């Protein structure tokens, strides 16, 4: 790339290299400071609503940061060429496919403002000589600003390339419009997607943690189609790491065979929406599944199959993680740290309508054993199950989803 300013002095170059080496050990913490603000600044509801895309956006931020820091370790203070690797290219392709057009310039402006302040703090803390400090800030400022301009241009170029080579964009963009609530005639949607809307629908979101395991998604989709028992299925690529699926039928689809089939897909997470009928049901079930996916990712849960109907209350409780932690501790007290079998027994007992026999059958345990565990769990719980079963069950379910939620706060 063409150099646009003179190279720094050796002293300035050494200082920049040292600062970048130090910050490379803090990349995750640095990304945490600007990833969410820059994402929100893009003001795209479809992007914000999809947890898989949010993760890819964060990874793009991390890649950009590491690229600049690494380049300045190798050639301090010089112009840095953006790197749009395979994962970033796939992310841009997915955005284009779904008609999502984030404002990367706005995102970069927000990220650059936050990152520049952090860089200033680091420079001031480690450059005691005023002359050296001025030299470092002068050349690094030029490098950072030019890197932002070059990166936005590179992302736009990748977007144009994806649009030129995308033959499925129209169908995926239509699904995105329906899912986001845009007005749409049922007959138009049916004709374009070749999928009947005037029936019952259940939406699923399947995703993986590692983009290198995309084959697991393909296998899981085959398992869903096979277990669906001839029901109509619509599958859409939502991102490099996720797929959207809808199953439909004249009656509410029974997902027990599907859930059982997906149980073998140990690398794939699944979120299930509540059933809904017609175009609005198609949309609402999908939105439920997206909310369940976001909940699982937000809590760092390793749960493989999550039905939104089972965790809707937990979703509301955990928008604020610190508040969720207080709720669990205040509700369960010592039970939050007790043996897992005690918590499982009490939760199952409540979910079975306070029926010990049914709970014992679910737990594959003797009725007397379940009674003892329930009694002991209730003794340990700060809030007794007979006083507020809703709160106790919610706290236990939250702890089941995120076992570390009640761990001591590092702060």
XYZ file of C-alpha atoms in Angstrom:
411
model
C 0.000 0.000 0.000
C 1.102 3.561 -0.664
C 2.711 5.202 2.359
C 1.136 8.574 3.144
C 3.490 9.899 5.864
C 7.185 9.620 6.726
C 8.349 6.664 8.854
C 8.758 7.341 12.584
C 12.080 7.697 14.322
C 13.609 4.590 15.816
C 12.726 5.761 19.338
C 9.070 6.365 18.396
C 8.903 3.051 16.515
C 10.260 1.144 19.520
C 7.688 2.796 21.807
C 4.786 1.956 19.476
C 5.984 -1.653 19.164
C 6.185 -2.017 22.947
C 2.711 -0.528 23.460
C 1.170 -2.827 20.846
C 2.837 -5.909 22.297
C 1.360 -5.021 25.686
C -2.136 -4.472 24.275
C -2.071 -7.717 22.304
C -2.337 -9.509 25.642
C -5.560 -7.602 26.376
C -7.410 -7.983 23.074
C -10.548 -9.619 24.484
C -10.934 -6.930 27.146
C -10.389 -4.207 24.540
C -12.960 -5.702 22.189
C -15.447 -5.783 25.076
C -15.193 -2.004 25.387
C -16.200 -1.149 21.838
C -17.888 -4.183 20.224
C -21.378 -3.557 21.623
C -21.401 0.263 21.233
C -20.250 -0.014 17.615
C -22.864 -2.713 16.941
C -25.685 -0.642 18.437
C -24.513 2.398 16.453
C -25.200 0.525 13.210
C -28.893 0.694 14.155
C -29.973 -2.394 12.219
C -32.728 -4.343 14.067
C -32.196 -7.494 12.005
C -28.517 -7.587 12.930
C -29.152 -6.873 16.605
C -31.814 -9.601 16.813
C -29.594 -12.431 15.552
C -27.146 -13.675 18.182
C -25.084 -15.576 15.602
C -24.526 -12.440 13.543
C -23.719 -10.479 16.703
C -20.993 -13.021 17.483
C -19.627 -12.699 13.937
C -19.631 -8.901 14.228
C -17.654 -9.164 17.458
C -15.173 -11.530 15.791
C -14.764 -9.004 12.961
C -13.958 -6.317 15.541
C -11.414 -8.596 17.184
C -9.804 -9.437 13.847
C -9.501 -5.734 12.954
C -7.907 -4.929 16.313
C -5.398 -7.792 16.154
C -4.503 -6.860 12.572
C -3.583 -3.277 13.513
C -1.699 -4.222 16.665
C 0.225 -7.040 14.962
C 1.123 -4.864 11.964
C 2.449 -2.173 14.317
C 4.617 -4.698 16.116
C 6.165 -5.642 12.778
C 6.262 -2.172 11.187
C 5.458 0.447 13.831
C 3.630 3.569 12.734
C 3.138 2.555 9.101
C -0.045 2.281 7.075
C -1.818 -0.993 7.867
C -3.544 -2.987 5.154
C -6.966 -4.351 6.250
C -7.380 -8.112 6.273
C -10.771 -9.450 5.205
C -10.296 -13.156 5.820
C -12.555 -16.133 5.006
C -14.658 -15.719 8.169
C -15.217 -12.010 7.562
C -16.010 -12.695 3.899
C -18.615 -15.298 4.907
C -20.120 -12.802 7.375
C -20.417 -10.114 4.686
C -21.988 -12.684 2.346
C -24.587 -13.574 4.973
C -25.448 -9.915 5.546
C -25.897 -9.320 1.826
C -27.987 -12.499 1.452
C -30.420 -11.285 4.083
C -30.629 -7.713 2.878
C -28.829 -6.400 5.974
C -26.690 -3.335 5.271
C -24.915 -2.168 8.440
C -23.303 1.248 8.372
C -19.692 0.204 8.823
C -18.512 3.817 8.715
C -20.622 4.692 11.778
C -19.475 1.527 13.559
C -15.849 2.374 12.897
C -16.317 5.962 14.074
C -17.684 4.738 17.414
C -15.034 2.011 17.806
C -12.238 4.406 16.838
C -13.347 6.960 19.433
C -13.345 4.367 22.233
C -10.136 2.712 21.048
C -8.301 6.024 20.674
C -9.038 6.964 24.294
C -7.673 3.618 25.483
C -4.588 4.128 23.309
C -4.093 7.616 24.810
C -4.223 6.187 28.322
C -1.616 3.585 27.433
C 0.653 6.132 25.743
C 0.510 8.589 28.643
C 1.186 5.816 31.153
C 4.308 4.524 29.354
C 5.791 7.516 27.544
C 7.309 9.702 30.260
C 9.200 11.957 27.836
C 6.814 14.644 26.396
C 8.652 14.727 23.071
C 8.393 10.964 22.695
C 4.700 11.081 23.635
C 3.977 13.700 20.942
C 5.840 11.651 18.340
C 3.997 8.432 19.221
C 0.572 10.104 19.186
C 1.284 11.903 15.921
C 2.233 8.867 13.888
C -0.112 6.351 15.562
C -3.052 8.725 15.079
C -2.368 8.870 11.352
C -2.062 5.094 11.211
C -5.308 4.473 13.114
C -7.417 6.953 11.130
C -6.107 5.678 7.795
C -6.699 2.086 8.920
C -10.335 2.939 9.672
C -10.812 4.526 6.230
C -9.122 1.615 4.446
C -11.130 -0.943 6.461
C -14.490 0.629 5.633
C -13.530 0.670 1.949
C -12.465 -2.992 2.104
C -15.742 -4.034 3.767
C -17.772 -2.196 1.147
C -15.783 -3.847 -1.626
C -16.423 -7.255 -0.034
C -20.131 -6.396 0.121
C -20.231 -5.537 -3.583
C -18.445 -8.776 -4.446
C -20.901 -10.789 -2.351
C -23.892 -9.095 -4.000
C -22.573 -9.866 -7.493
C -22.087 -13.549 -6.721
C -25.217 -14.223 -4.651
C -27.961 -16.038 -6.565
C -30.113 -16.853 -3.503
C -30.316 -13.332 -2.136
C -33.928 -12.674 -3.157
C -35.403 -15.629 -1.264
C -33.304 -15.085 1.868
C -34.038 -11.351 1.861
C -37.770 -12.126 1.625
C -37.547 -14.425 4.648
C -35.703 -11.670 6.497
C -38.494 -9.197 5.653
C -41.205 -11.555 6.922
C -39.242 -12.413 10.054
C -38.660 -8.744 10.883
C -42.381 -7.893 10.711
C -42.672 -6.234 7.306
C -46.230 -6.362 5.832
C -46.493 -9.252 3.421
C -49.340 -11.040 1.629
C -49.479 -14.778 2.358
C -49.897 -15.727 -1.299
C -46.870 -13.642 -2.268
C -44.732 -15.265 0.423
C -45.940 -18.756 -0.530
C -45.235 -18.198 -4.222
C -41.745 -16.864 -3.698
C -40.678 -19.388 -1.046
C -42.666 -22.408 -2.249
C -43.758 -23.001 1.317
C -47.362 -22.945 2.558
C -48.107 -20.220 5.092
C -51.733 -20.964 6.029
C -50.787 -23.748 8.469
C -49.194 -24.276 11.888
C -45.483 -23.475 12.081
C -42.658 -24.101 14.528
C -39.464 -22.139 14.051
C -36.036 -23.544 14.901
C -32.631 -21.905 14.997
C -29.613 -24.210 14.717
C -26.119 -22.890 15.329
C -22.560 -23.946 16.048
C -19.790 -22.291 18.063
C -16.970 -23.010 15.615
C -17.326 -21.988 11.925
C -15.034 -24.880 11.019
C -17.779 -27.334 12.053
C -20.324 -26.322 9.397
C -20.648 -29.986 8.372
C -22.356 -30.611 11.724
C -25.083 -28.142 10.717
C -25.672 -29.973 7.438
C -25.958 -33.283 9.296
C -28.373 -31.776 11.806
C -30.598 -30.402 9.036
C -30.760 -33.844 7.437
C -31.733 -35.269 10.831
C -34.506 -32.678 11.191
C -35.904 -33.404 7.728
C -35.831 -37.134 8.406
C -37.492 -36.832 11.819
C -40.126 -34.368 10.592
C -42.077 -37.273 9.145
C -42.984 -35.742 5.807
C -43.919 -32.349 7.186
C -43.102 -29.359 5.017
C -39.760 -27.785 5.945
C -38.178 -24.487 4.966
C -34.434 -24.075 5.578
C -32.491 -20.827 5.237
C -28.815 -20.050 5.723
C -28.821 -17.272 8.320
C -25.051 -17.032 8.696
C -21.901 -19.097 8.404
C -22.663 -20.555 11.833
C -26.466 -20.740 11.908
C -29.497 -21.984 10.000
C -33.186 -21.109 10.313
C -35.752 -23.855 9.906
C -39.554 -23.845 9.865
C -41.659 -27.008 10.090
C -45.342 -26.805 9.234
C -48.491 -28.921 9.188
C -52.273 -28.807 9.411
C -51.886 -29.590 13.125
C -49.234 -28.297 15.511
C -45.991 -30.096 14.583
C -44.813 -32.632 17.169
C -41.162 -31.876 17.770
C -40.380 -34.785 20.080
C -38.933 -36.912 17.218
C -36.964 -33.884 15.997
C -35.610 -33.172 19.478
C -34.612 -36.820 19.839
C -32.870 -36.823 16.452
C -30.973 -33.653 17.289
C -29.836 -35.137 20.590
C -27.091 -36.933 18.673
C -25.815 -33.671 17.169
C -23.489 -32.858 20.054
C -21.829 -29.918 18.284
C -25.070 -28.133 17.395
C -27.263 -25.907 19.569
C -30.989 -25.730 18.852
C -33.552 -23.112 19.876
C -37.271 -23.755 19.387
C -40.066 -21.192 19.120
C -43.658 -21.653 20.237
C -46.083 -22.888 17.554
C -48.004 -20.285 15.584
C -50.448 -20.290 12.698
C -50.291 -18.431 9.407
C -47.858 -15.740 8.411
C -47.911 -14.179 11.873
C -47.248 -17.584 13.456
C -44.351 -18.124 11.036
C -42.917 -14.815 12.220
C -43.614 -15.106 15.962
C -42.280 -18.655 16.290
C -39.071 -17.566 14.608
C -38.728 -14.531 16.886
C -39.171 -16.843 19.890
C -36.402 -19.106 18.624
C -34.084 -16.134 18.090
C -34.782 -14.946 21.647
C -33.988 -18.421 23.020
C -30.740 -18.502 21.035
C -29.738 -15.062 22.347
C -30.488 -16.206 25.908
C -28.288 -19.305 25.623
C -25.407 -17.292 24.156
C -25.843 -14.475 26.678
C -25.617 -16.894 29.593
C -22.768 -18.898 28.085
C -24.891 -22.016 28.499
C -23.837 -25.325 26.939
C -27.460 -26.506 26.659
C -28.096 -28.139 23.296
C -31.896 -27.879 22.954
C -33.825 -24.933 24.369
C -37.547 -24.295 23.920
C -38.471 -20.639 24.402
C -41.716 -21.593 26.119
C -39.611 -23.109 28.903
C -37.285 -20.130 29.358
C -39.343 -17.037 28.572
C -39.352 -15.935 32.211
C -35.607 -16.560 32.428
C -35.107 -14.430 29.325
C -36.832 -11.521 31.030
C -34.861 -12.046 34.238
C -31.433 -12.195 32.626
C -31.355 -9.027 30.545
C -29.195 -7.776 33.419
C -26.748 -10.495 34.507
C -25.936 -8.844 37.835
C -29.640 -8.622 38.650
C -30.109 -12.262 37.661
C -27.292 -13.278 40.019
C -28.903 -11.377 42.901
C -32.249 -13.016 42.139
C -30.742 -16.527 42.276
C -28.810 -15.891 45.486
C -31.680 -14.120 47.253
C -34.163 -16.824 46.233
C -32.139 -19.996 46.769
C -29.598 -18.988 49.405
C -27.395 -21.995 50.345
C -29.272 -24.202 47.866
C -27.521 -22.356 45.005
C -24.256 -24.043 46.036
C -25.700 -27.351 47.210
C -25.520 -30.716 45.499
C -26.930 -30.673 41.972
C -29.232 -33.646 42.682
C -31.074 -31.619 45.339
C -31.764 -28.765 42.937
C -32.821 -31.143 40.164
C -35.227 -32.913 42.503
C -36.881 -29.686 43.657
C -37.157 -28.246 40.144
C -38.637 -31.455 38.755
C -41.034 -31.658 41.697
C -42.373 -28.160 40.954
C -42.533 -28.790 37.199
C -44.523 -31.987 37.856
C -47.180 -30.069 39.749
C -45.842 -30.983 43.220
C -46.467 -34.643 42.428
C -43.697 -36.768 43.960
C -44.619 -39.898 42.026
C -44.412 -38.118 38.664
C -41.174 -36.412 39.691
C -39.672 -39.772 40.657
C -40.590 -41.192 37.248
C -38.924 -38.230 35.477
C -35.798 -38.572 37.581
C -35.675 -42.380 37.404
C -35.418 -42.442 41.192
C -37.369 -44.015 44.036
C -40.237 -41.947 45.389
C -38.764 -41.916 48.910
C -35.416 -40.716 47.557
C -37.108 -37.838 45.745
C -39.074 -36.916 48.867
C -35.880 -36.727 50.922
C -34.091 -34.630 48.317
C -37.026 -32.250 47.917
C -37.314 -31.830 51.665
C -33.579 -31.166 52.063
C -33.514 -28.742 49.117
C -36.452 -26.826 50.557
C -34.695 -26.580 53.907
C -31.657 -25.007 52.258
C -33.612 -22.633 50.028
C -33.931 -19.054 51.295
C -37.425 -18.834 49.771
C -39.509 -21.917 50.540
C -41.209 -23.559 47.612
C -44.630 -23.441 49.313
C -44.279 -19.682 49.768
C -43.300 -18.760 46.205
C -42.980 -21.731 43.824
C -42.700 -19.457 40.764
C -39.600 -17.690 42.048
C -37.996 -20.914 43.270
C -38.599 -22.684 39.957
C -37.316 -19.690 37.957
C -34.151 -19.444 40.048
C -33.514 -23.188 39.745
C -34.063 -23.142 35.990
C -31.763 -20.149 35.624
C -29.078 -21.954 37.614
C -29.604 -25.031 35.431
C -29.055 -22.943 32.276
C -26.060 -21.024 33.650
C -24.412 -22.966 36.513
C -21.888 -20.183 37.134
C -24.488 -17.429 37.527
C -24.252 -17.565 41.338
C -20.463 -17.713 41.424
C -18.706 -14.940 43.402
C -18.553 -11.684 41.486
C -14.930 -11.004 40.413
C -15.612 -7.294 40.907
